[in-house]
PDB file of C-alpha atoms in Angstrom:
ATOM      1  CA  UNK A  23       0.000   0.000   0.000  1.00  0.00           C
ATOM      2  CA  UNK A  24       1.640   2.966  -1.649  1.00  0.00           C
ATOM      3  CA  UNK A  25       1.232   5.972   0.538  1.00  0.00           C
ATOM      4  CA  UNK A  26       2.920   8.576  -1.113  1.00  0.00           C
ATOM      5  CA  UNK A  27       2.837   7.785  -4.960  1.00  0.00           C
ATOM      6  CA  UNK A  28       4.837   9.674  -7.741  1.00  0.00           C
ATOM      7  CA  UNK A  29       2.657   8.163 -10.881  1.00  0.00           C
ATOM      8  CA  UNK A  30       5.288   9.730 -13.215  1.00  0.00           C
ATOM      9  CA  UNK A  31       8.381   7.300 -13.267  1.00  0.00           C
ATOM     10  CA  UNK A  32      10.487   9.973 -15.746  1.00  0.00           C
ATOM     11  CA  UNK A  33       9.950  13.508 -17.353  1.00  0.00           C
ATOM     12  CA  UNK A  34      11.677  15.305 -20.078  1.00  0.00           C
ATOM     13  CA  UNK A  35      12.027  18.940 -20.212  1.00  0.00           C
ATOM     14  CA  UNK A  36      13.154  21.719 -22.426  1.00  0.00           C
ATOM     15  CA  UNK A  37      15.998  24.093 -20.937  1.00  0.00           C
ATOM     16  CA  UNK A  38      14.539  27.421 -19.670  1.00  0.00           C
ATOM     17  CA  UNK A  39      10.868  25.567 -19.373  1.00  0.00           C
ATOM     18  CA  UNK A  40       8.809  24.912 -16.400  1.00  0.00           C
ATOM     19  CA  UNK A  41       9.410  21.155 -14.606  1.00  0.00           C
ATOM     20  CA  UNK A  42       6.486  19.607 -12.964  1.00  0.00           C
ATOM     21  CA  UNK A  43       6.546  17.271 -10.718  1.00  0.00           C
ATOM     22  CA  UNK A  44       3.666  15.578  -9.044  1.00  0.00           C
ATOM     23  CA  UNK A  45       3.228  13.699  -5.707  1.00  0.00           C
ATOM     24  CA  UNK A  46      -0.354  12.520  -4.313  1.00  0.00           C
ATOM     25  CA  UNK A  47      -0.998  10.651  -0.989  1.00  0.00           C
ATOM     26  CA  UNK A  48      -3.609   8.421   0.958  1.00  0.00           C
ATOM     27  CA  UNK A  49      -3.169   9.327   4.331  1.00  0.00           C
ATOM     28  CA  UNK A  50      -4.899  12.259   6.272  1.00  0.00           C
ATOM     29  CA  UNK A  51      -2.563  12.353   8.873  1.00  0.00           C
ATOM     30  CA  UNK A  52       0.614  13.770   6.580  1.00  0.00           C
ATOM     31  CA  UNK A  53       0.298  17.199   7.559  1.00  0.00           C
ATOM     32  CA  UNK A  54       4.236  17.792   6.639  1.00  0.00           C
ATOM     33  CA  UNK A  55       5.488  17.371   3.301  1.00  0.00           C
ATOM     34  CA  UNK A  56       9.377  17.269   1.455  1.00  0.00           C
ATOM     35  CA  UNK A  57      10.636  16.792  -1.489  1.00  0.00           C
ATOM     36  CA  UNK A  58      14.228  15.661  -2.155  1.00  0.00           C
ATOM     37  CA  UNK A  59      16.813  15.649  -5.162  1.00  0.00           C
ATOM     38  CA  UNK A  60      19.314  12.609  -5.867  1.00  0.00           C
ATOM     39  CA  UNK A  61      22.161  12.910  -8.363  1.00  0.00           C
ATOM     40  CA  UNK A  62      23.354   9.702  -9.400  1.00  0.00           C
ATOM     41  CA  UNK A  63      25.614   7.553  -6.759  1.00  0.00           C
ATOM     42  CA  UNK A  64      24.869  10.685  -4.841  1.00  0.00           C
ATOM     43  CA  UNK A  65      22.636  10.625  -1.291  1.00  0.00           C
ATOM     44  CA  UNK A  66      19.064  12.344  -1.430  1.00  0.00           C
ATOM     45  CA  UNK A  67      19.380  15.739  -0.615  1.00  0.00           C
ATOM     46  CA  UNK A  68      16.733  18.344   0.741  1.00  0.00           C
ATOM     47  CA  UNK A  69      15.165  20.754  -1.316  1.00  0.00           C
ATOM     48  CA  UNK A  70      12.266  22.239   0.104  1.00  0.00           C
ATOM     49  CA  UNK A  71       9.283  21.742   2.341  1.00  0.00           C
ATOM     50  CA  UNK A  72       5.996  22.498   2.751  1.00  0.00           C
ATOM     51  CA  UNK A  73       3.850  22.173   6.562  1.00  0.00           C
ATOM     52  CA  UNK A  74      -0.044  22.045   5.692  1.00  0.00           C
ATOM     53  CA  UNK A  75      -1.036  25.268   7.146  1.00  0.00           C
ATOM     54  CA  UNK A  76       0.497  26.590   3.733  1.00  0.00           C
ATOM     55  CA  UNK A  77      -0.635  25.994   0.024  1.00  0.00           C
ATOM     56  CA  UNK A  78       2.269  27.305  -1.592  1.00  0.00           C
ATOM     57  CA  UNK A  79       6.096  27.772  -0.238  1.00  0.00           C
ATOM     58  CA  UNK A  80       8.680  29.027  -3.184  1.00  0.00           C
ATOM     59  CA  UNK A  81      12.467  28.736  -2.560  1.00  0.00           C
ATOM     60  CA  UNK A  82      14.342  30.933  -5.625  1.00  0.00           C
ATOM     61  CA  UNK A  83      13.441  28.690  -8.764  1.00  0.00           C
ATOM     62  CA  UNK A  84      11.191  25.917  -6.790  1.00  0.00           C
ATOM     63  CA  UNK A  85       8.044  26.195  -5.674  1.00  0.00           C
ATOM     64  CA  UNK A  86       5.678  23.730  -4.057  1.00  0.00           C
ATOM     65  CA  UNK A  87       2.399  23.363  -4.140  1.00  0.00           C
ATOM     66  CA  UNK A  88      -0.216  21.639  -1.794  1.00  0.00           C
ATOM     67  CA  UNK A  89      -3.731  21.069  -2.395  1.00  0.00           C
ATOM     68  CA  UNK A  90      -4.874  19.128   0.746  1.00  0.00           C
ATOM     69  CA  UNK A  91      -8.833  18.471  -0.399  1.00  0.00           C
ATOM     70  CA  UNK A  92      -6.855  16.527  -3.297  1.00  0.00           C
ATOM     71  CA  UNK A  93      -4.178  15.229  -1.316  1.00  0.00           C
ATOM     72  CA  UNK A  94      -1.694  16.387  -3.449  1.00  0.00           C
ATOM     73  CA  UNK A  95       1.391  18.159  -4.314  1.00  0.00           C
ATOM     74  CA  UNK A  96       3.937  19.318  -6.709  1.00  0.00           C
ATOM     75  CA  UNK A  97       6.677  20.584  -7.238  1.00  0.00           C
ATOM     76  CA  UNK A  98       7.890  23.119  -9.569  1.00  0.00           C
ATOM     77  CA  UNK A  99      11.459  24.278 -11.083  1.00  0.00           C
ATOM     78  CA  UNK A 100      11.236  27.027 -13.158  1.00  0.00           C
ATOM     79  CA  UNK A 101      13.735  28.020 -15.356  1.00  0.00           C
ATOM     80  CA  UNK A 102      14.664  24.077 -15.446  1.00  0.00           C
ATOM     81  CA  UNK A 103      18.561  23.968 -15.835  1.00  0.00           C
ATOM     82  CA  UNK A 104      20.342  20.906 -17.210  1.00  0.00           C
ATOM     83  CA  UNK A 105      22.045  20.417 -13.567  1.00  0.00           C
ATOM     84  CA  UNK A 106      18.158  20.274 -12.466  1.00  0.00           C
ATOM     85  CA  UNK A 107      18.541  16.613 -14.324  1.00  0.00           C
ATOM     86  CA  UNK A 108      18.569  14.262 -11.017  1.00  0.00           C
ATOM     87  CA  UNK A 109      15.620  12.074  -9.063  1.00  0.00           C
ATOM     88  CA  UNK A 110      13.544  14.100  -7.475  1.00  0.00           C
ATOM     89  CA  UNK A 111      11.848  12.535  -4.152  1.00  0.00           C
ATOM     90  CA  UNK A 112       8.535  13.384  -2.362  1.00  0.00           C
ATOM     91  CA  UNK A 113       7.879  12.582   1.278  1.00  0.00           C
ATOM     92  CA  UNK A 114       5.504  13.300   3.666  1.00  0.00           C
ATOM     93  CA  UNK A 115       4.966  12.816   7.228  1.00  0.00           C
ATOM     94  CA  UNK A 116       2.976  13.466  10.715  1.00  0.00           C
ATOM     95  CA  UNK A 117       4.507  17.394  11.861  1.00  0.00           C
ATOM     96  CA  UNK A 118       5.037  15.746  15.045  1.00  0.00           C
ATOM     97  CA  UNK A 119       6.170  12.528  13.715  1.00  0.00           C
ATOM     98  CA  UNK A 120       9.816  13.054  13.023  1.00  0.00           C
ATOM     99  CA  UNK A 121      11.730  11.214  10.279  1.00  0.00           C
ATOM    100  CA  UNK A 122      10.779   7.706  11.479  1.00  0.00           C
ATOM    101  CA  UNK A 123       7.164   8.146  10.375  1.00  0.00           C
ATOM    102  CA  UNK A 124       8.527  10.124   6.739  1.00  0.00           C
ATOM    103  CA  UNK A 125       7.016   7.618   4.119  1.00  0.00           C
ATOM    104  CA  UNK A 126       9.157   8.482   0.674  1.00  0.00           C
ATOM    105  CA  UNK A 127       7.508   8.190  -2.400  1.00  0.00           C
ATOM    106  CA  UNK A 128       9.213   6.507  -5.047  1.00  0.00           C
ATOM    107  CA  UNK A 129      11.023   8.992  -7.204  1.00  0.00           C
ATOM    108  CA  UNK A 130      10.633  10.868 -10.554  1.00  0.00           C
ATOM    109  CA  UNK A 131      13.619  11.286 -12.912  1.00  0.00           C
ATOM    110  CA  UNK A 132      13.766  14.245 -14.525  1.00  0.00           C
ATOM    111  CA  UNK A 133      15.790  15.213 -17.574  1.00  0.00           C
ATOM    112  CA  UNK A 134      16.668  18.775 -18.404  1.00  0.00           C
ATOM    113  CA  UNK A 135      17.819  18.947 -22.207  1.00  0.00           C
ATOM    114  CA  UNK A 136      20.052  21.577 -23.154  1.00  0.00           C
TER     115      UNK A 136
ATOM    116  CA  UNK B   1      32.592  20.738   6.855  1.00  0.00           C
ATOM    117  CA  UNK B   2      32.631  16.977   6.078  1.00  0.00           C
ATOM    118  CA  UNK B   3      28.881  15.375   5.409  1.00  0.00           C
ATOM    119  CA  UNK B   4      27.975  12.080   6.031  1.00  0.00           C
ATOM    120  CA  UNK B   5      29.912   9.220   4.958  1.00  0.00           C
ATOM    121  CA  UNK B   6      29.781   5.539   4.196  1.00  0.00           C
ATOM    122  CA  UNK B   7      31.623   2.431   3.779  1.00  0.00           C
ATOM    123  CA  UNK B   8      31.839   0.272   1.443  1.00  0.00           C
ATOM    124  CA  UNK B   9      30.416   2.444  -1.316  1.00  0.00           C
ATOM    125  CA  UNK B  10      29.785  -1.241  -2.920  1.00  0.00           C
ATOM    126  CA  UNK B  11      29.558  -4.633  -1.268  1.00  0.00           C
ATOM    127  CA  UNK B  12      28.739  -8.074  -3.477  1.00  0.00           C
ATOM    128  CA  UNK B  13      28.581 -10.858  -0.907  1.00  0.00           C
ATOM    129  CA  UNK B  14      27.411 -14.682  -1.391  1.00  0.00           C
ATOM    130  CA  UNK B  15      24.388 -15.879   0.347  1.00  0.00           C
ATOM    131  CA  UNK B  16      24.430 -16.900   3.809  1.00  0.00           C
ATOM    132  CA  UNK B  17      27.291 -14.660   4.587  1.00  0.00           C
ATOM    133  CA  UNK B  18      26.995 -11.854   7.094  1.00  0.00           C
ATOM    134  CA  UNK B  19      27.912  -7.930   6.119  1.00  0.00           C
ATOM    135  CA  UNK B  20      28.597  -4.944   7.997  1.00  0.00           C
ATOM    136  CA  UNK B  21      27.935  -1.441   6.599  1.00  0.00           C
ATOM    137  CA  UNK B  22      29.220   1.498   7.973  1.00  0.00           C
ATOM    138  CA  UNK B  23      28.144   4.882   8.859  1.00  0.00           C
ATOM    139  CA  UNK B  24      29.939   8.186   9.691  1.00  0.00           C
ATOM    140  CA  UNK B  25      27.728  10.884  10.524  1.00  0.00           C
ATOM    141  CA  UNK B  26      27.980  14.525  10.608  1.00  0.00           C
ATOM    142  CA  UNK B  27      29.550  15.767  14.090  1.00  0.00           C
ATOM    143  CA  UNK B  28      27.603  17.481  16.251  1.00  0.00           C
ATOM    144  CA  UNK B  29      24.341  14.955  14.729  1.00  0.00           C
ATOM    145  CA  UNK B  30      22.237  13.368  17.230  1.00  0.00           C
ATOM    146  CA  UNK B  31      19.971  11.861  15.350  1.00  0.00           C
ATOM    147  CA  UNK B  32      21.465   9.263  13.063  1.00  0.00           C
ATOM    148  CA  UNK B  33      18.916   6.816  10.890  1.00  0.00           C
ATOM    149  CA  UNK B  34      19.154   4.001   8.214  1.00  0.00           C
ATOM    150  CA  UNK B  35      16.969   3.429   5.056  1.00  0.00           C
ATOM    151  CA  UNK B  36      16.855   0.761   2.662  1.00  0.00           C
ATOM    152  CA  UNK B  37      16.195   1.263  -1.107  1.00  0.00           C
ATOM    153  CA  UNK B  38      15.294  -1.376  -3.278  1.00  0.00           C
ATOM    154  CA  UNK B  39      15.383  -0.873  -7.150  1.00  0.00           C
ATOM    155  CA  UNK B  40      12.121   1.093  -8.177  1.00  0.00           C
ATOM    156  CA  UNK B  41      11.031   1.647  -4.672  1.00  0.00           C
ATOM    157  CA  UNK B  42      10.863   4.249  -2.196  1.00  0.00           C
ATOM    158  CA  UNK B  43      13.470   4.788   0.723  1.00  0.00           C
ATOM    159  CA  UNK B  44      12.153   2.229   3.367  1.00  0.00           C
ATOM    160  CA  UNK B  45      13.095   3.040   6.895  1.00  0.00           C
ATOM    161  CA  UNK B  46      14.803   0.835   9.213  1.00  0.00           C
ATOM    162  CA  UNK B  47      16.055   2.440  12.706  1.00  0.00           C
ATOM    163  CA  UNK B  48      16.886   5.369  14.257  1.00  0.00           C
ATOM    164  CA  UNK B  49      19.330   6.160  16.864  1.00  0.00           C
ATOM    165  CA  UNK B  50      18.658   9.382  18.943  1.00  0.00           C
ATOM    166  CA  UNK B  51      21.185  10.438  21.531  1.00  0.00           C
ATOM    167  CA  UNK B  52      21.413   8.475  24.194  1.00  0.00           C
ATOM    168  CA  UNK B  53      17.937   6.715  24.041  1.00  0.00           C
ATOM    169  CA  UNK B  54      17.069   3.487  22.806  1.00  0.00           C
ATOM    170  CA  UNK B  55      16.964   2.711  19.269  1.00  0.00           C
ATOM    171  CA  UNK B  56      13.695   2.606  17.075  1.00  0.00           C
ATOM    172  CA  UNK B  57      14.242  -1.001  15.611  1.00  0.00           C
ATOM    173  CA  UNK B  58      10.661  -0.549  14.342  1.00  0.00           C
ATOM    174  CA  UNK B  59      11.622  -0.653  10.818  1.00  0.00           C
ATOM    175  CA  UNK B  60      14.000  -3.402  11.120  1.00  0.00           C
ATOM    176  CA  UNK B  61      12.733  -6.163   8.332  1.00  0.00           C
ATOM    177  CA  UNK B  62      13.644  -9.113  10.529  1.00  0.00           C
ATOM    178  CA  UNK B  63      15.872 -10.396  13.549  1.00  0.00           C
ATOM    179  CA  UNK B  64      18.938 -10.959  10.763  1.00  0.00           C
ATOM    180  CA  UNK B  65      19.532  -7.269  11.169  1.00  0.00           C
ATOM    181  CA  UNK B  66      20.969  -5.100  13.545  1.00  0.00           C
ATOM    182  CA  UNK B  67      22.514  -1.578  14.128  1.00  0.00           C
ATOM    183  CA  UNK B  68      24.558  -0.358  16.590  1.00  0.00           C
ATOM    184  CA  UNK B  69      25.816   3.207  17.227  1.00  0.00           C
ATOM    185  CA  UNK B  70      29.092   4.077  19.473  1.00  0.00           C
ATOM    186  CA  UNK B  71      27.662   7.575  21.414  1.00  0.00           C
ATOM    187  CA  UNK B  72      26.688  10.172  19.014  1.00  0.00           C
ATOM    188  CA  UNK B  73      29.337   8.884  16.572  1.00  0.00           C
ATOM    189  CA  UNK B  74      29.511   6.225  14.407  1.00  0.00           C
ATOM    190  CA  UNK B  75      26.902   3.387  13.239  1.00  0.00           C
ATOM    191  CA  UNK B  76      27.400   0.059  11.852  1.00  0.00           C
ATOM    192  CA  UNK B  77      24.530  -1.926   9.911  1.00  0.00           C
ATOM    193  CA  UNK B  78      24.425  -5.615  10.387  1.00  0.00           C
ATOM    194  CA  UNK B  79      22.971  -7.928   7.966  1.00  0.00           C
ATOM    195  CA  UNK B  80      23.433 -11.657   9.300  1.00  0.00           C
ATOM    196  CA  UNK B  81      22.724 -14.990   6.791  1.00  0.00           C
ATOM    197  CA  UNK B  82      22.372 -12.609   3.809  1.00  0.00           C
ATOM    198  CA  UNK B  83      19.324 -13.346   1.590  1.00  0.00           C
ATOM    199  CA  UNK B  84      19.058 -11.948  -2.294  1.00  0.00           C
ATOM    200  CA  UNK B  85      16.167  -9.836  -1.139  1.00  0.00           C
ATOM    201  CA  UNK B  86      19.177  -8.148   0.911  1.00  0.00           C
ATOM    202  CA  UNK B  87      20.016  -6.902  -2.333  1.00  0.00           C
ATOM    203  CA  UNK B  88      19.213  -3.055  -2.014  1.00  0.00           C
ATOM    204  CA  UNK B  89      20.856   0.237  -1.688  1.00  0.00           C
ATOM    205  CA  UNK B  90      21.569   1.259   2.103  1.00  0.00           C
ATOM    206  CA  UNK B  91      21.888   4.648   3.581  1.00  0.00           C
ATOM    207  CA  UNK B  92      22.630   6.653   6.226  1.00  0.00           C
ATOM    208  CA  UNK B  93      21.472  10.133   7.186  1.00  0.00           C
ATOM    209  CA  UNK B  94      22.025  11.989  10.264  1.00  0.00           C
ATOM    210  CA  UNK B  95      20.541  15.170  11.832  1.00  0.00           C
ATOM    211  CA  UNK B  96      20.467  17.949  14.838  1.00  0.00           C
ATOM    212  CA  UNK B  97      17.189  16.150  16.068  1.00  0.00           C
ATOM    213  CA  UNK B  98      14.084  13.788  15.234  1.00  0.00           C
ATOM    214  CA  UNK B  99      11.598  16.586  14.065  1.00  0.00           C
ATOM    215  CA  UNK B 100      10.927  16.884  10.587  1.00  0.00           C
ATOM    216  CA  UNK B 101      12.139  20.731  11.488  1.00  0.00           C
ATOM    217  CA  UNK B 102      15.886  20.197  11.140  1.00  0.00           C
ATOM    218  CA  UNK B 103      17.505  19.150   7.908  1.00  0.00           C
ATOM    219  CA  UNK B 104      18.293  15.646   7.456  1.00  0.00           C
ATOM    220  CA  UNK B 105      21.631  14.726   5.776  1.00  0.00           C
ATOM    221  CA  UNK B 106      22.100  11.758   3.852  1.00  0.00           C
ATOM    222  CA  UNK B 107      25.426  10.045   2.940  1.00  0.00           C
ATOM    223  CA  UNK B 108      25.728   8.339  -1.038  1.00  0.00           C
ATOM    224  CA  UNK B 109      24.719   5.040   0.058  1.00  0.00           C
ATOM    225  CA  UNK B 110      26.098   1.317   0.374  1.00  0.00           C
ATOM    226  CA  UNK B 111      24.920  -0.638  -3.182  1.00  0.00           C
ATOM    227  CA  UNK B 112      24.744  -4.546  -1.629  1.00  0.00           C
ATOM    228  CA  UNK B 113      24.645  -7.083  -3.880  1.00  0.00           C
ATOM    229  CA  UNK B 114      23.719 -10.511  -2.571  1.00  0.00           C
ATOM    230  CA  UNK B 115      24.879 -12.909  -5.104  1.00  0.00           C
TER     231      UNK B 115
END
């Protein structure tokens, strides 16, 4: 039982375009939500978060968006830049959880072409 | 300052044996956790070790693993009788504290290969 899904395994995008990247979950209780990059023999790293007293929370070219009546999210990268190319992680979790109750969803790699 | 690190950055092992996997966090880190990631899934958690306290084995897959941590410093992952659903890639990540508030830091990962 998937709780955090990424239904998008892979995504191509133009240099200079918007990346989208989408992230829905089943459980009510995920009040917290993260999203993570990975470069290739690399470990995740953190990108930016989002608590669900907020709909939107921007950090210089990303931006993440919650809609909680959908139980979604996304995250966008806008200008996309070819170092952008890396597997991109969503996660959510209880606030008051901490990171033994994050459940990780399973990744969407994105490719920025030049 | 240095991040986390991890050793071996590869590991191919027969069945049956027994591996260790070690983990270096970030000084200062009290927090220090380790995932499992199996090929198209998610990062699957394992334990946590936080300060002083007892560890959170509650994500430990079955009594053939083990983790111990030496103070607030070092961790090593043990994987007794090794099984080819072993097979997986294993990280660390440490951090100032358990809430989701403080950024966690991950190290690149052990790749295991059970043969």
């Amino acid at each position: 039982d998937q709780q955090v899904k990424q239904n998008s395994p892979s995504l191509s995008v133009q240099e200079g375009r918007i990346s989208i990247l989408n992230c829905d979950y089943t459980n009510s209780m995920f009040d917290y939500f993260l999203w993570y990059k990975k470069y290739p023999a690399e470990g995740p790293t953190f990108l930016i978060s989002i608590s669900s007293i907020k709909d939107k929370n921007e950090d210089g070219r990303f931006t993440v968006f919650l809609n909680k009546s959908a139980k979604h999210l996304s995250l966008h990268i806008v200008p996309s830049q070819p170092g952008d190319s890396a597997v991109y992680f969503c996660a959510a979790s209880p606030i008051s959880g901490g990171y033994q109750k994050v459940t990780f969803g399973i990744g969407t790699k994105l490719q920025v072409i030049p | 300052g240095a991040g986390v690190s991890q050793s071996p950055s590869n590991k191919v092992t027969e069945k049956g044996k027994d591996v260790e996997l070690r983990c270096d966090p970030i000084s200062g880190h009290t927090a220090l956790y380790w995932y499992r990631q199996r090929l198209g899934q998610g990062l699957e958690f394992l334990i946590y070790f936080q300060g002083n306290s007892a560890p959170d084995k509650s994500g430990l897959p079955s009594d053939r693993f083990s983790a111990e941590r030496t103070g607030e410093s070092v961790s090593t992952l043990t994987i007794q009788r090794t099984q080819q659903e072993d097979s997986a890639v294993y990280l660390c990540a440490s951090s100032l504290g358990l809430s989701v508030s403080y950024e966690q830091y991950f190290g690149p990962g052990t790749r295991l290969t059970v043969t």
